[in-house]
PDB file of C-alpha atoms in Angstrom:
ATOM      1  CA  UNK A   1     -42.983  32.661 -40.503  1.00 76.00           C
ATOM      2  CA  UNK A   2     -41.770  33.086 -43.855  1.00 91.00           C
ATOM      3  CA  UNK A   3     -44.917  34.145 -45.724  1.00 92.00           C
ATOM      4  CA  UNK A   4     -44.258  38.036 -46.951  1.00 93.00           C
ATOM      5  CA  UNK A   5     -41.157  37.610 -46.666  1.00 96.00           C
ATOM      6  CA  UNK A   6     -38.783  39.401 -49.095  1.00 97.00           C
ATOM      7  CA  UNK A   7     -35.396  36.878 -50.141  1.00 98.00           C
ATOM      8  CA  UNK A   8     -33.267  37.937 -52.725  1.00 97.00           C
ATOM      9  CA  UNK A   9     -36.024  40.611 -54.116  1.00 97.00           C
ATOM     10  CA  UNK A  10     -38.805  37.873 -53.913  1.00 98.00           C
ATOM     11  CA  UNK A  11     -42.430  38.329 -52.010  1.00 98.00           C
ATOM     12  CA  UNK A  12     -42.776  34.851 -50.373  1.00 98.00           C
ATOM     13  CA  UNK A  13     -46.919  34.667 -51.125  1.00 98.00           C
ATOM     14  CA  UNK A  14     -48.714  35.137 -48.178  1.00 97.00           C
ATOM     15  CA  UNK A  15     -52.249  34.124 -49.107  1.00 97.00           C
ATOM     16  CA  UNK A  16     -54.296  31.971 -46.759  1.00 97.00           C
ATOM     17  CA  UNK A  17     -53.849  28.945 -49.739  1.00 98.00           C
ATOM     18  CA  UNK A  18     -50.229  29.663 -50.127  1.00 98.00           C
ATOM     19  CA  UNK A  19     -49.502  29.596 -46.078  1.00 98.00           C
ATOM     20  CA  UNK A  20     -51.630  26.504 -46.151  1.00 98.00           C
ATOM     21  CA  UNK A  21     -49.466  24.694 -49.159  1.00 98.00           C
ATOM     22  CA  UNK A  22     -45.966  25.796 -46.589  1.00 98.00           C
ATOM     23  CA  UNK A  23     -47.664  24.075 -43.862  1.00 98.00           C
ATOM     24  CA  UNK A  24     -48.675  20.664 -45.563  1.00 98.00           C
ATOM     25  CA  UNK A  25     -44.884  20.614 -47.010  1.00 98.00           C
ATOM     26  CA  UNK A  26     -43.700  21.434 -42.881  1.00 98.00           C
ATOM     27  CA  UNK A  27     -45.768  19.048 -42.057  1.00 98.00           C
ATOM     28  CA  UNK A  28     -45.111  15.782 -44.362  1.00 98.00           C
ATOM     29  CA  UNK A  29     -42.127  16.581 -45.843  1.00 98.00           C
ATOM     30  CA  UNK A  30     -38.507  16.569 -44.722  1.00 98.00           C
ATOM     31  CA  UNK A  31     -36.360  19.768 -43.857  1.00 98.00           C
ATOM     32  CA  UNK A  32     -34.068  18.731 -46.692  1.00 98.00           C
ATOM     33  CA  UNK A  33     -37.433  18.540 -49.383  1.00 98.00           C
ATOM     34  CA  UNK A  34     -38.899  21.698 -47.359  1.00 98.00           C
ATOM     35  CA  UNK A  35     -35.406  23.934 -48.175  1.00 98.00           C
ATOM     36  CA  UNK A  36     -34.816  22.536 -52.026  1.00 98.00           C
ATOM     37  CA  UNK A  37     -38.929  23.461 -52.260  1.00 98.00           C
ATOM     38  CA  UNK A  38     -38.385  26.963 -50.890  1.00 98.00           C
ATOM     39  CA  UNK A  39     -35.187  27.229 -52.834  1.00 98.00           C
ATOM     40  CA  UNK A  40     -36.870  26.398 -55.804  1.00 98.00           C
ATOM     41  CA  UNK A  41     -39.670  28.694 -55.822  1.00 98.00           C
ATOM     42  CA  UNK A  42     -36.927  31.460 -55.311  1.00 98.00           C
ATOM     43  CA  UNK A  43     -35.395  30.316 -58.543  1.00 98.00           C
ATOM     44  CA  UNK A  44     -38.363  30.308 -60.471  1.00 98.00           C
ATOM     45  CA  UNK A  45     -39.512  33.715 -59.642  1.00 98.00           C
ATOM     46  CA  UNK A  46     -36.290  35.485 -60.108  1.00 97.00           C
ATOM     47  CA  UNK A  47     -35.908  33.107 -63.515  1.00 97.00           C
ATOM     48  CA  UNK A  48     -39.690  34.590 -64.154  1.00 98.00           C
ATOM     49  CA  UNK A  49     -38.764  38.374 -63.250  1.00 97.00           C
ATOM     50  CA  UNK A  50     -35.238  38.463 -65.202  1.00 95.00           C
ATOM     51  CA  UNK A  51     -36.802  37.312 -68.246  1.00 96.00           C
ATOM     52  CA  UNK A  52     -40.095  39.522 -67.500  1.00 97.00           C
ATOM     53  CA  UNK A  53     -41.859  36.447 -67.795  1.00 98.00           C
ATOM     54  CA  UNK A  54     -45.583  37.074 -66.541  1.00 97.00           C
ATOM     55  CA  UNK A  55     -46.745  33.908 -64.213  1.00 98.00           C
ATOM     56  CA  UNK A  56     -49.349  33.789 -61.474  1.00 98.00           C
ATOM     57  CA  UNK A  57     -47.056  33.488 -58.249  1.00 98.00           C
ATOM     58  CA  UNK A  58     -49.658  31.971 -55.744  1.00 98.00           C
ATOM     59  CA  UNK A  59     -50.170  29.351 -58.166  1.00 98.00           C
ATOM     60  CA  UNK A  60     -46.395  28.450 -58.851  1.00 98.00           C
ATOM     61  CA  UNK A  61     -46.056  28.664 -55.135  1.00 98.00           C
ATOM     62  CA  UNK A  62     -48.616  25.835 -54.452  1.00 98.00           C
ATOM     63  CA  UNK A  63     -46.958  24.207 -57.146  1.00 98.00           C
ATOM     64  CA  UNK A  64     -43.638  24.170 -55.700  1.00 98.00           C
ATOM     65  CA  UNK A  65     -44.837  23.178 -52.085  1.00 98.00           C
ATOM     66  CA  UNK A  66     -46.523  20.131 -53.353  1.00 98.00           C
ATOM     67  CA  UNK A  67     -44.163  19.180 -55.790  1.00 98.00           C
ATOM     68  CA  UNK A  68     -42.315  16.444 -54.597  1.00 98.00           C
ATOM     69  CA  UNK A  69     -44.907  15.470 -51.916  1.00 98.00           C
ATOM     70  CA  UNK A  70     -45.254  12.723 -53.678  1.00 98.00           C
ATOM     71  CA  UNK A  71     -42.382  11.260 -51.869  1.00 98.00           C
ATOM     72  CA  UNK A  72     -43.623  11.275 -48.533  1.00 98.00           C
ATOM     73  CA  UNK A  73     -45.726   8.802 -47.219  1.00 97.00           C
ATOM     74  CA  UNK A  74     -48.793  10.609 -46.583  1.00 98.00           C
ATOM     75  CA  UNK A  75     -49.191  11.175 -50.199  1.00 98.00           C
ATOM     76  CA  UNK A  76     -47.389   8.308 -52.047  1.00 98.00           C
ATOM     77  CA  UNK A  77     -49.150   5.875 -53.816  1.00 98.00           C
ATOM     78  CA  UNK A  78     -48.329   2.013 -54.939  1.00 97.00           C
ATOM     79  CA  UNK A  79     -48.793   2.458 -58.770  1.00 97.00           C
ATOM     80  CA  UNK A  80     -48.309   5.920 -59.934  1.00 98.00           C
ATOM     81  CA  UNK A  81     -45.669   7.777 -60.854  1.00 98.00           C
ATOM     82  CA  UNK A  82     -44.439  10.800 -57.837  1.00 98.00           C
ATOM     83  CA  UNK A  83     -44.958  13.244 -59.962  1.00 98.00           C
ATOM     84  CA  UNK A  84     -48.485  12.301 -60.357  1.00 98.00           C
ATOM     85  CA  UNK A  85     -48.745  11.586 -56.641  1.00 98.00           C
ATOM     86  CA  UNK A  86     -48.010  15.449 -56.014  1.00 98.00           C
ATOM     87  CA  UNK A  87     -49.915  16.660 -58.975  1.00 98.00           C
ATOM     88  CA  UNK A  88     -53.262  14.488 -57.835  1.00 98.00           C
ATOM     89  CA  UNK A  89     -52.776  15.894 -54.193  1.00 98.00           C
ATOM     90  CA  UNK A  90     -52.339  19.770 -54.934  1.00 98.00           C
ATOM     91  CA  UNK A  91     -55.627  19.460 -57.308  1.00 98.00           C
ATOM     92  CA  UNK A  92     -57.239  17.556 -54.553  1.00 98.00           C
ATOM     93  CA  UNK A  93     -55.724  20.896 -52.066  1.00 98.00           C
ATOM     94  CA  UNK A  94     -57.065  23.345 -54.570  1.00 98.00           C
ATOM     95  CA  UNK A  95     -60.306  21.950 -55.542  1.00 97.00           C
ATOM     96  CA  UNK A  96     -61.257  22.748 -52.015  1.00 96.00           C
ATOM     97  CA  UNK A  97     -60.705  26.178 -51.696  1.00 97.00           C
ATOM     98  CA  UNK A  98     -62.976  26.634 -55.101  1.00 96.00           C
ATOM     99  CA  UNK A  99     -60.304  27.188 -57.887  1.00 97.00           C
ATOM    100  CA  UNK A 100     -61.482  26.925 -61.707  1.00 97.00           C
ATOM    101  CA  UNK A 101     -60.608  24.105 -63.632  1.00 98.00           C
ATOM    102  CA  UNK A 102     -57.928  25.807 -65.577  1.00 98.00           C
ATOM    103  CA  UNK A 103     -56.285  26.706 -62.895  1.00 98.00           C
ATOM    104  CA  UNK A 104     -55.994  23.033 -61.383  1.00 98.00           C
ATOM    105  CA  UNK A 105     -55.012  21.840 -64.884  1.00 98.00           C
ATOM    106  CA  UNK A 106     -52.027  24.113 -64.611  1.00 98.00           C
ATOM    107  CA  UNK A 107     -51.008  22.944 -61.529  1.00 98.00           C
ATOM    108  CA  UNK A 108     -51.219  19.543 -61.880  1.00 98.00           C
ATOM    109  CA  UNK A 109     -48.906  20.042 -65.479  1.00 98.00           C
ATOM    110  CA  UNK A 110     -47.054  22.038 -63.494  1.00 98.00           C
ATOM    111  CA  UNK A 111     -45.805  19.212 -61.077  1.00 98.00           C
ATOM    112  CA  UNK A 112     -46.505  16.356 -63.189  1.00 98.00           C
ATOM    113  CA  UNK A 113     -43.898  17.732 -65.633  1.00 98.00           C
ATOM    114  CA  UNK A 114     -41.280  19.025 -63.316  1.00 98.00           C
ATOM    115  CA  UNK A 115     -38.534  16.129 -64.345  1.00 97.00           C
ATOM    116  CA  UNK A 116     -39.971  16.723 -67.709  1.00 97.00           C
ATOM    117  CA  UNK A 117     -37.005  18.447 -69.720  1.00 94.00           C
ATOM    118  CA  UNK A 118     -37.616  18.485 -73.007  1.00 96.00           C
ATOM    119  CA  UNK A 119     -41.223  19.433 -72.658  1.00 97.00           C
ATOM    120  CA  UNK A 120     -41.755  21.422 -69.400  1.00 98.00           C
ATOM    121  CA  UNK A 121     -40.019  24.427 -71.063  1.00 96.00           C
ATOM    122  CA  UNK A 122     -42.343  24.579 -73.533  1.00 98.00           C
ATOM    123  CA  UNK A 123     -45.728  24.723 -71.798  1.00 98.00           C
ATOM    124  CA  UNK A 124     -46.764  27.044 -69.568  1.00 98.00           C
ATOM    125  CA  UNK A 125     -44.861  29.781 -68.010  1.00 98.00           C
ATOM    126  CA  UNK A 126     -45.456  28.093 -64.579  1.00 98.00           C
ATOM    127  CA  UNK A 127     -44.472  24.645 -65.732  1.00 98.00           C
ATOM    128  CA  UNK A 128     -41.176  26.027 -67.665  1.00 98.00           C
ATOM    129  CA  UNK A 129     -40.639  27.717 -64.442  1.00 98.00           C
ATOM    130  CA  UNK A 130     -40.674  25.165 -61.989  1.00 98.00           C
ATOM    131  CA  UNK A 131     -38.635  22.668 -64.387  1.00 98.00           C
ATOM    132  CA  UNK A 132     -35.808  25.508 -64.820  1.00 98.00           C
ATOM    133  CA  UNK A 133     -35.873  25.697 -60.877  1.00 98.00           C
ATOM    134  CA  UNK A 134     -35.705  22.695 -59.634  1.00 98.00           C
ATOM    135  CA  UNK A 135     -32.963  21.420 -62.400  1.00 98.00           C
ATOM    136  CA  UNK A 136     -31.074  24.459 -60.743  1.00 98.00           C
ATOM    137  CA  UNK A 137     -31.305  23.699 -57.255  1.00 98.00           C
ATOM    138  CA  UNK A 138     -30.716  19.609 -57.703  1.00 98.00           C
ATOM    139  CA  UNK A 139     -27.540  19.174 -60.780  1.00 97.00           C
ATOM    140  CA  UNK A 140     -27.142  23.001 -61.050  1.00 97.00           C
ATOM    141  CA  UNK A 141     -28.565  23.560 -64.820  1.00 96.00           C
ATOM    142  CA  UNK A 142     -28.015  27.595 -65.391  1.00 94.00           C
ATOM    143  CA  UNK A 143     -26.277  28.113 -61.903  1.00 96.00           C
ATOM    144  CA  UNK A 144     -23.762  30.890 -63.383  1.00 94.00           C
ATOM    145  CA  UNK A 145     -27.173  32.479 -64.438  1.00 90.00           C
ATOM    146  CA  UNK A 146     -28.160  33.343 -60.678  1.00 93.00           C
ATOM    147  CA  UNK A 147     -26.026  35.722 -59.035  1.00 95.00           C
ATOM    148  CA  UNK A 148     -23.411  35.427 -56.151  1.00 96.00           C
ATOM    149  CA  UNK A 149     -25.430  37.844 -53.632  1.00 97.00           C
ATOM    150  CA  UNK A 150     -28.816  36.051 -54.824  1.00 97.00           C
ATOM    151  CA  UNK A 151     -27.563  32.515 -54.414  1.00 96.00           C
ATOM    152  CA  UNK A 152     -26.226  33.159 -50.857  1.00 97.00           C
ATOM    153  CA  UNK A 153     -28.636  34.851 -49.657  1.00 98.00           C
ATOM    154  CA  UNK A 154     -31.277  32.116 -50.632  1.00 98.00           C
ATOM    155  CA  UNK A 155     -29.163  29.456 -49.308  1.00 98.00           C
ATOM    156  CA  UNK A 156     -28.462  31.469 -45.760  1.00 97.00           C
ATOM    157  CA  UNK A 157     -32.022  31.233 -45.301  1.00 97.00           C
ATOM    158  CA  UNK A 158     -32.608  27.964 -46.340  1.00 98.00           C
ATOM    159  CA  UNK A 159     -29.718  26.073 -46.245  1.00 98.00           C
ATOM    160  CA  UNK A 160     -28.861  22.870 -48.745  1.00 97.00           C
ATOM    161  CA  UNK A 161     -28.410  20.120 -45.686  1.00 94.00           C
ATOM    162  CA  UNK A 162     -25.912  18.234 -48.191  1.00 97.00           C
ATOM    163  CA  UNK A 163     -28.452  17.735 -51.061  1.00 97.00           C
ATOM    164  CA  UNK A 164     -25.618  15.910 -52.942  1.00 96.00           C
ATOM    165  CA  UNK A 165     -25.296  13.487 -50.678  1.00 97.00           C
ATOM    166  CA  UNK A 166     -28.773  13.199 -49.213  1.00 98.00           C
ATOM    167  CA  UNK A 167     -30.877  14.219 -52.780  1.00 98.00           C
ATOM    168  CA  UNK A 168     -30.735  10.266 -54.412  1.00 98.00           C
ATOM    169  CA  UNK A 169     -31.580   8.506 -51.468  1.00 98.00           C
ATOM    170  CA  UNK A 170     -34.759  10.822 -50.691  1.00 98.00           C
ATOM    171  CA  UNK A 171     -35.864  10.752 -54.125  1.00 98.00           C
ATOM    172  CA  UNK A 172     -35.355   6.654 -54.131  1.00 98.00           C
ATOM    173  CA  UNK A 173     -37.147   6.115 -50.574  1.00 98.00           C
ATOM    174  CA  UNK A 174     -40.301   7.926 -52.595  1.00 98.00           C
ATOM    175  CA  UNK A 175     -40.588   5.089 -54.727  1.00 98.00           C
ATOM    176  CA  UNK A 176     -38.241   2.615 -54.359  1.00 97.00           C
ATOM    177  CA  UNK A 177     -41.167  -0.081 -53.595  1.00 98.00           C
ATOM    178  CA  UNK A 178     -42.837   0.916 -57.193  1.00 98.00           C
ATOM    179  CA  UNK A 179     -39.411   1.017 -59.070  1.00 97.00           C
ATOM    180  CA  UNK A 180     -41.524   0.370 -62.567  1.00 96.00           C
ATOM    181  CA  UNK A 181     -43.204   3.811 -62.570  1.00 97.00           C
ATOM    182  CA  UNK A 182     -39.851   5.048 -63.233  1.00 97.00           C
ATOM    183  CA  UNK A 183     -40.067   3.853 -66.901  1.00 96.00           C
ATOM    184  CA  UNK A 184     -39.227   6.167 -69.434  1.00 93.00           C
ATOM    185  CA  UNK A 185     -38.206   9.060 -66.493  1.00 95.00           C
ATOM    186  CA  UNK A 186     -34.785  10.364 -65.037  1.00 95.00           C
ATOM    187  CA  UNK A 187     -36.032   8.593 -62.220  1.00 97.00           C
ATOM    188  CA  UNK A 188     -34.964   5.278 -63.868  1.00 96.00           C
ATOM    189  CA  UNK A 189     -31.305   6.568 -63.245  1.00 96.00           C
ATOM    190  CA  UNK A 190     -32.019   6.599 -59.549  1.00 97.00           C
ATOM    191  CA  UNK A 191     -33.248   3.285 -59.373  1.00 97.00           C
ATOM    192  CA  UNK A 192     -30.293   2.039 -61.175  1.00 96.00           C
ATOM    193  CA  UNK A 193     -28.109   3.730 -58.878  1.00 96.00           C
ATOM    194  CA  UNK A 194     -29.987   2.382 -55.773  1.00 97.00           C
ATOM    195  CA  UNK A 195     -30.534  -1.161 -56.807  1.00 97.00           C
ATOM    196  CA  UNK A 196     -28.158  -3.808 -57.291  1.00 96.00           C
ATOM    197  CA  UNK A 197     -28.404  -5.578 -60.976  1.00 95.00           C
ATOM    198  CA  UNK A 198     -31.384  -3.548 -61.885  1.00 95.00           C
ATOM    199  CA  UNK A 199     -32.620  -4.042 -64.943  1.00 92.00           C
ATOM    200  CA  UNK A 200     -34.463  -1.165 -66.660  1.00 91.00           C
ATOM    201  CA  UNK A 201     -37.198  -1.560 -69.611  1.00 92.00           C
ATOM    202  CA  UNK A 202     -35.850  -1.578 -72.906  1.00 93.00           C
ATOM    203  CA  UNK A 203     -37.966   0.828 -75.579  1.00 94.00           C
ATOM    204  CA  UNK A 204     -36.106  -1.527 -78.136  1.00 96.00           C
ATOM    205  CA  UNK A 205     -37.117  -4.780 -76.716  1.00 94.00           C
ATOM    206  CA  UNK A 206     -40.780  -3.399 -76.429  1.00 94.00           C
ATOM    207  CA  UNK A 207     -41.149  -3.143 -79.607  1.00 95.00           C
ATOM    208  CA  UNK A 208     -39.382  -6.272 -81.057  1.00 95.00           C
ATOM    209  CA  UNK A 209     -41.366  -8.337 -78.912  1.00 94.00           C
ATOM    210  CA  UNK A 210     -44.648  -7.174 -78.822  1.00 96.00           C
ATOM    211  CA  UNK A 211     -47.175  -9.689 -79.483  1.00 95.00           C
ATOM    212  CA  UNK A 212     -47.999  -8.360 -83.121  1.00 96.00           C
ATOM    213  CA  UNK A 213     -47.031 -11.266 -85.879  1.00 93.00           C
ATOM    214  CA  UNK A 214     -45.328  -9.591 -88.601  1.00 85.00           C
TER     215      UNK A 214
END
């Protein structure tokens, strides 16, 4: 068990939700998306307490557990975006156990914005958060800002199972048959990567052709 546990001099919550949210990620995600999730939230919080950055843990935990759920194929859906597959089903999690709206709002921005940069690190601190973390963990964005002892310690306990090599095709399998709800995302890159002569929308040819007469 890993709730209450203290990694790099960060409480793993413990609550009944947050031991719930680890179990659903166990359960329907990988070991690879269950490590970079737990990796993540480590990130985050140590990002949160350097900066004294006040943040409501449980709910950046939740956050974090569900956040690429939308990749699996319990949660996955034909027509949406991941992002929004994850955000929908931790609201959905959280609506249950009687959370205010606010608090679901935050959540689902929270994930919905987590390949967001540009905008995540301007909302919320538990949106900033999560963005910051998970660039960290997946193309190393601030890595010389987390310490040698904290980084292996974190990775000792959950190790990175060759994200490099394993990270694109995990991310592609999530939505590879709904390539077009990559538009205007980072997630276009992957499905350029992954598919032979695709061809991504063009902002540029949107607007030149659109059906307006002028």
């Amino acid at each position: 068990m890993i709730a209450g546990k203290i990694i790099a001099g960060i409480k793993i919550p413990d609550s009944a939700i947050a031991c719930q949210a680890t179990e659903l990620l166990r359960e329907h995600g990988s070991e690879l998306l269950y490590n970079h999730s737990l990796r993540s939230y480590l990130f985050a919080a140590l990002n949160g307490k350097q900066n004294n950055i006040r943040y409501d843990a449980e709910l950046l935990y939740v956050s974090t557990m569900f956040h690429d759920l939308g990749l699996t194929a319990h949660y996955r859906s034909d027509d949406k975006r991941f992002e929004v597959d994850g955000a929908n089903a931790a609201r959905d999690f959280l609506r249950g156990h009687g959370l205010p709206p606010q608090s679901l709002q935050l959540v689902w921005d929270t994930i919905a914005l987590h390949t967001s940069p540009g905008i995540a690190e301007y909302k919320e601190p538990e949106v900033a958060l999560l963005n910051y973390a998970v660039a960290l963990d997946v193309i190393g964005r601030g890595y010389d800002q987390l310490s040698n002892s904290h980084r292996d310690e974190i990775v000792k306990q959950f190790p990175r199972n060759d994200l490099k090599k394993n990270m694109i095709g995990t991310f592609f399998d999530g939505f590879k048959h709904k390539p077009h709800t990559t538009y205007g995302s980072i997630n276009a890159d992957i499905c350029a990567c992954m598919i032979p002569g695709y061809q991504r929308k063009d902002y540029c040819e949107l607007i030149l052709h659109s059906p307006w007469s002028e």
